mmCIF file of C-alpha atoms in Angstrom:
data_model
loop_
_atom_site.group_PDB
_atom_site.id
_atom_site.type_symbol
_atom_site.label_atom_id
_atom_site.label_comp_id
_atom_site.label_asym_id
_atom_site.label_seq_id
_atom_site.Cartn_x
_atom_site.Cartn_y
_atom_site.Cartn_z
ATOM 1 C CA MET A 1 64.045 163.978 -65.151
ATOM 2 C CA MET A 2 60.571 162.563 -65.693
ATOM 3 C CA GLU A 3 57.216 163.814 -64.569
ATOM 4 C CA LYS A 4 54.971 161.570 -62.485
ATOM 5 C CA LYS A 5 51.435 162.821 -61.908
ATOM 6 C CA GLY A 6 52.425 166.411 -62.029
ATOM 7 C CA ARG A 7 55.717 166.082 -60.166
ATOM 8 C CA ILE A 8 59.227 165.557 -61.272
ATOM 9 C CA MET A 9 60.953 162.213 -60.566
ATOM 10 C CA ASP A 10 64.651 162.319 -59.804
ATOM 11 C CA GLU A 11 67.148 159.657 -60.863
ATOM 12 C CA GLN A 12 67.089 157.909 -57.466
ATOM 13 C CA GLU A 13 63.339 157.442 -57.615
ATOM 14 C CA ILE A 14 63.599 156.113 -61.163
ATOM 15 C CA ALA A 15 66.325 153.690 -60.061
ATOM 16 C CA ARG A 16 64.245 152.551 -57.067
ATOM 17 C CA ILE A 17 61.184 151.884 -59.253
ATOM 18 C CA ALA A 18 63.329 150.047 -61.804
ATOM 19 C CA ALA A 19 64.910 147.921 -59.058
ATOM 20 C CA GLU A 20 61.511 147.062 -57.558
ATOM 21 C CA THR A 21 60.163 146.116 -60.988
ATOM 22 C CA ALA A 22 63.228 143.993 -61.738
ATOM 23 C CA LEU A 23 62.980 142.258 -58.349
ATOM 24 C CA GLU A 24 59.293 141.544 -58.849
ATOM 25 C CA PHE A 25 60.013 140.127 -62.318
ATOM 26 C CA TYR A 26 62.854 137.980 -60.900
ATOM 27 C CA LYS A 27 60.607 136.563 -58.156
ATOM 28 C CA LYS A 28 57.921 135.670 -60.695
ATOM 29 C CA GLU A 29 60.505 133.939 -62.882
ATOM 30 C CA GLN A 30 61.778 131.967 -59.873
ATOM 31 C CA GLU A 31 58.228 130.880 -59.048
ATOM 32 C CA LYS A 32 57.760 129.729 -62.651
ATOM 33 C CA GLN A 33 61.005 127.747 -62.532
ATOM 34 C CA ASN A 34 60.060 126.136 -59.203
ATOM 35 C CA LYS A 35 56.656 125.186 -60.590
ATOM 36 C CA LEU A 36 58.305 123.656 -63.667
ATOM 37 C CA LYS A 37 60.656 121.650 -61.430
ATOM 38 C CA ARG A 38 57.728 120.468 -59.308
ATOM 39 C CA ASP A 39 55.743 119.554 -62.396
ATOM 40 C CA ARG A 40 58.755 117.711 -63.820
ATOM 41 C CA ARG A 41 59.269 115.686 -60.634
ATOM 42 C CA LEU A 42 55.587 114.793 -60.483
ATOM 43 C CA ARG A 43 55.576 113.927 -64.186
ATOM 44 C CA ASN A 44 58.717 111.815 -63.728
ATOM 45 C CA THR A 45 57.155 109.976 -60.790
ATOM 46 C CA LYS A 46 54.067 109.180 -62.851
ATOM 47 C CA LEU A 47 56.241 108.150 -65.780
ATOM 48 C CA LEU A 48 58.247 105.787 -63.567
ATOM 49 C CA LEU A 49 55.048 104.290 -62.178
ATOM 50 C CA ARG A 50 53.404 103.869 -65.589
ATOM 51 C CA ASN A 51 56.483 101.985 -66.828
ATOM 52 C CA TYR A 52 57.220 100.111 -63.601
ATOM 53 C CA ARG A 53 55.922 96.729 -64.807
ATOM 54 C CA LYS A 54 58.019 97.001 -67.989
ATOM 55 C CA PHE A 55 61.101 97.890 -65.939
ATOM 56 C CA LYS A 56 60.449 94.933 -63.643
ATOM 57 C CA ILE A 57 60.220 92.530 -66.595
ATOM 58 C CA HIS A 58 63.329 94.109 -68.060
ATOM 59 C CA CYS A 59 65.211 93.509 -64.800
ATOM 60 C CA THR A 60 64.008 89.918 -64.472
ATOM 61 C CA GLU A 61 65.499 89.151 -67.861
ATOM 62 C CA ASN A 62 68.635 91.199 -67.146
ATOM 63 C CA ILE A 63 70.661 88.537 -65.327
ATOM 64 C CA HIS A 64 70.763 86.138 -68.259
ATOM 65 C CA GLU A 65 71.140 88.916 -70.839
ATOM 66 C CA LEU A 66 74.038 90.548 -68.989
ATOM 67 C CA GLU A 67 76.010 87.297 -69.094
ATOM 68 C CA GLU A 68 75.352 87.010 -72.829
ATOM 69 C CA LEU A 69 76.402 90.615 -73.400
ATOM 70 C CA LYS A 70 79.678 90.067 -71.560
ATOM 71 C CA ASP A 71 80.497 87.085 -73.817
ATOM 72 C CA PRO A 72 82.520 88.502 -76.746
ATOM 73 C CA ASP A 73 81.425 85.638 -79.030
ATOM 74 C CA SER A 74 77.754 86.650 -78.713
ATOM 75 C CA PHE A 75 78.155 89.478 -81.188
ATOM 76 C CA GLU A 76 80.731 88.097 -83.588
ATOM 77 C CA TYR A 77 78.248 88.250 -86.470
ATOM 78 C CA LEU A 78 77.295 91.877 -85.729
ATOM 79 C CA ASP A 79 79.318 95.016 -86.262
ATOM 80 C CA VAL A 80 78.961 96.166 -82.665
ATOM 81 C CA ASP A 81 81.838 97.848 -80.901
ATOM 82 C CA ASP A 82 82.760 97.355 -77.253
ATOM 83 C CA LEU A 83 81.564 100.838 -76.367
ATOM 84 C CA ALA A 84 78.002 100.051 -77.494
ATOM 85 C CA ILE A 85 77.971 96.812 -75.512
ATOM 86 C CA GLU A 86 79.298 98.582 -72.419
ATOM 87 C CA SER A 87 76.615 101.237 -72.841
ATOM 88 C CA ILE A 88 73.883 98.572 -73.002
ATOM 89 C CA ILE A 89 75.258 96.808 -69.918
ATOM 90 C CA LYS A 90 75.469 100.109 -68.033
ATOM 91 C CA ASN A 91 71.882 100.975 -69.003
ATOM 92 C CA LYS A 92 70.582 97.580 -67.839
ATOM 93 C CA LYS A 93 72.390 97.962 -64.498
ATOM 94 C CA ARG A 94 71.000 101.472 -64.018
ATOM 95 C CA THR A 95 67.479 100.232 -64.739
ATOM 96 C CA ALA A 96 67.866 97.445 -62.173
ATOM 97 C CA ALA A 97 69.226 99.912 -59.600
ATOM 98 C CA MET A 98 66.319 102.282 -60.255
ATOM 99 C CA VAL A 99 63.763 99.487 -59.817
ATOM 100 C CA ARG A 100 65.376 98.481 -56.499
ATOM 101 C CA TYR A 101 65.281 102.120 -55.385
ATOM 102 C CA ILE A 102 61.625 102.507 -56.386
ATOM 103 C CA ASP A 103 60.804 99.265 -54.543
ATOM 104 C CA ARG A 104 62.442 100.601 -51.358
ATOM 105 C CA MET A 105 60.614 103.937 -51.596
ATOM 106 C CA LEU A 106 57.307 102.141 -52.234
ATOM 107 C CA GLU A 107 57.876 100.048 -49.121
ATOM 108 C CA ILE A 108 58.594 103.176 -47.069
ATOM 109 C CA TYR A 109 55.500 104.843 -48.513
ATOM 110 C CA ARG A 110 53.413 101.754 -47.655
ATOM 111 C CA ILE A 111 54.639 101.782 -44.049
ATOM 112 C CA LEU A 112 54.011 105.513 -43.697
ATOM 113 C CA SER A 113 50.536 105.106 -45.198
ATOM 114 C CA GLU A 114 49.642 102.313 -42.810
ATOM 115 C CA LYS A 115 50.577 104.529 -39.861
ATOM 116 C CA SER A 116 48.663 107.503 -41.216
ATOM 117 C CA LYS A 117 45.026 108.287 -41.985
ATOM 118 C CA PRO A 118 42.798 105.710 -43.737
ATOM 119 C CA GLU A 119 42.684 107.900 -46.875
ATOM 120 C CA ASP A 120 46.464 107.751 -47.144
ATOM 121 C CA LEU A 121 46.428 103.960 -47.053
ATOM 122 C CA ARG A 122 43.636 103.926 -49.653
ATOM 123 C CA ARG A 123 45.716 106.229 -51.869
ATOM 124 C CA PHE A 124 48.700 103.932 -51.571
ATOM 125 C CA LYS A 125 46.609 100.863 -52.390
ATOM 126 C CA ILE A 126 45.002 102.525 -55.396
ATOM 127 C CA MET A 127 48.358 103.675 -56.769
ATOM 128 C CA TYR A 128 49.858 100.242 -56.068
ATOM 129 C CA ASP A 129 47.029 98.341 -57.771
ATOM 130 C CA LEU A 130 47.033 100.670 -60.742
ATOM 131 C CA TYR A 131 50.789 100.672 -61.409
ATOM 132 C CA ILE A 132 52.723 98.149 -59.321
ATOM 133 C CA ALA A 133 50.739 94.996 -58.517
ATOM 134 C CA ASP A 134 51.240 91.968 -60.743
ATOM 135 C CA GLU A 135 47.557 92.016 -61.612
ATOM 136 C CA GLU A 136 46.741 95.449 -62.980
ATOM 137 C CA LYS A 137 43.368 96.916 -62.084
ATOM 138 C CA THR A 138 41.450 99.523 -64.027
ATOM 139 C CA VAL A 139 40.185 102.820 -62.648
ATOM 140 C CA GLU A 140 36.640 101.407 -62.808
ATOM 141 C CA GLU A 141 37.617 98.326 -60.799
ATOM 142 C CA LEU A 142 39.386 100.471 -58.206
ATOM 143 C CA SER A 143 36.392 102.779 -58.014
ATOM 144 C CA GLU A 144 34.097 99.828 -57.268
ATOM 145 C CA CYS A 145 36.558 98.154 -54.909
ATOM 146 C CA HIS A 146 37.032 101.242 -52.735
ATOM 147 C CA LYS A 147 33.450 102.490 -53.186
ATOM 148 C CA ILE A 148 34.499 105.882 -54.478
ATOM 149 C CA GLU A 149 33.887 107.851 -57.662
ATOM 150 C CA LYS A 150 36.220 107.407 -60.625
ATOM 151 C CA ARG A 151 37.297 111.030 -60.256
ATOM 152 C CA SER A 152 38.336 110.290 -56.669
ATOM 153 C CA VAL A 153 40.550 107.486 -57.934
ATOM 154 C CA TYR A 154 42.391 109.965 -60.154
ATOM 155 C CA ARG A 155 42.684 112.453 -57.271
ATOM 156 C CA ASP A 156 44.016 109.701 -55.012
ATOM 157 C CA VAL A 157 46.581 108.702 -57.627
ATOM 158 C CA ASN A 158 47.743 112.316 -57.893
ATOM 159 C CA LYS A 159 48.037 112.639 -54.099
ATOM 160 C CA ALA A 160 49.895 109.319 -53.898
ATOM 161 C CA CYS A 161 52.270 110.421 -56.652
ATOM 162 C CA GLU A 162 52.968 113.661 -54.802
ATOM 163 C CA ALA A 163 53.778 111.746 -51.627
ATOM 164 C CA LEU A 164 55.914 109.212 -53.483
ATOM 165 C CA SER A 165 57.657 112.032 -55.337
ATOM 166 C CA SER A 166 58.858 113.464 -52.030
ATOM 167 C CA LEU A 167 60.373 110.078 -51.176
ATOM 168 C CA LEU A 168 61.909 109.528 -54.600
ATOM 169 C CA PHE A 169 63.385 112.999 -54.989
ATOM 170 C CA GLY A 170 64.157 113.875 -51.366
ATOM 171 C CA ILE A 171 64.033 117.494 -50.292
ATOM 172 C CA ASP A 172 63.312 118.596 -53.862
ATOM 173 C CA GLY A 173 60.299 116.290 -53.806
ATOM 174 C CA MET A 174 59.108 117.932 -50.591
ATOM 175 C CA ARG A 175 58.984 121.287 -52.347
ATOM 176 C CA SER A 176 56.534 119.793 -54.817
ATOM 177 C CA ILE A 177 53.956 119.241 -52.066
ATOM 178 C CA SER A 178 53.923 122.815 -50.800
#
C-alpha cells in the first residue's frame, strides 16, 4: 500500500489512477497521430499542386511514349528486362489517372467555390493561378490582382488546399479541416 497525502491508497485506487493515466496518454497519442495524418494529407495536397504542371506535361507526352515502351524493339540495345518496362508503363498510367482525378476534384472545387462566399472563389482562383493555370503567376502578381496583402495570398492558398484536401482524400480529408 502507498501513502497519498497522509492516507493509505489501496490497490484498487492505484489501479484506477494507473488506468486514468494510461487512458489520458492513449488519447494524447491518438491526437498526435490524427494531427500527423492531417498534416500529411495537407502536405500531399500541396505537393500534388506544386508538381501539377510537371505531371500534366508528363501525361501529354505519355501517349506516344507508352506506344514506344510497348514496342519490344525499342530497347534492344539496352539491358532492360520486361519487368522494368512494365513498371514504367504502370507508373505512367497511374500518373495520368491521378492527373485526371485531380482535374475532376478541381472542377468540383471550382463549382463549389462559385456557389459559396466571394472569399472562397478568390481562394480557388489564387490556388488555380499559382499552381494549375498554364500561365503561372507569382504571389506578388496575385496580391496585386486581388488587392490583398502577400500574407493573405499564402493564407488563401492554405485554406484552398484544406478544402481541396477534403475532396481529394474524402472523409479523411474532412477530418483535416476540423
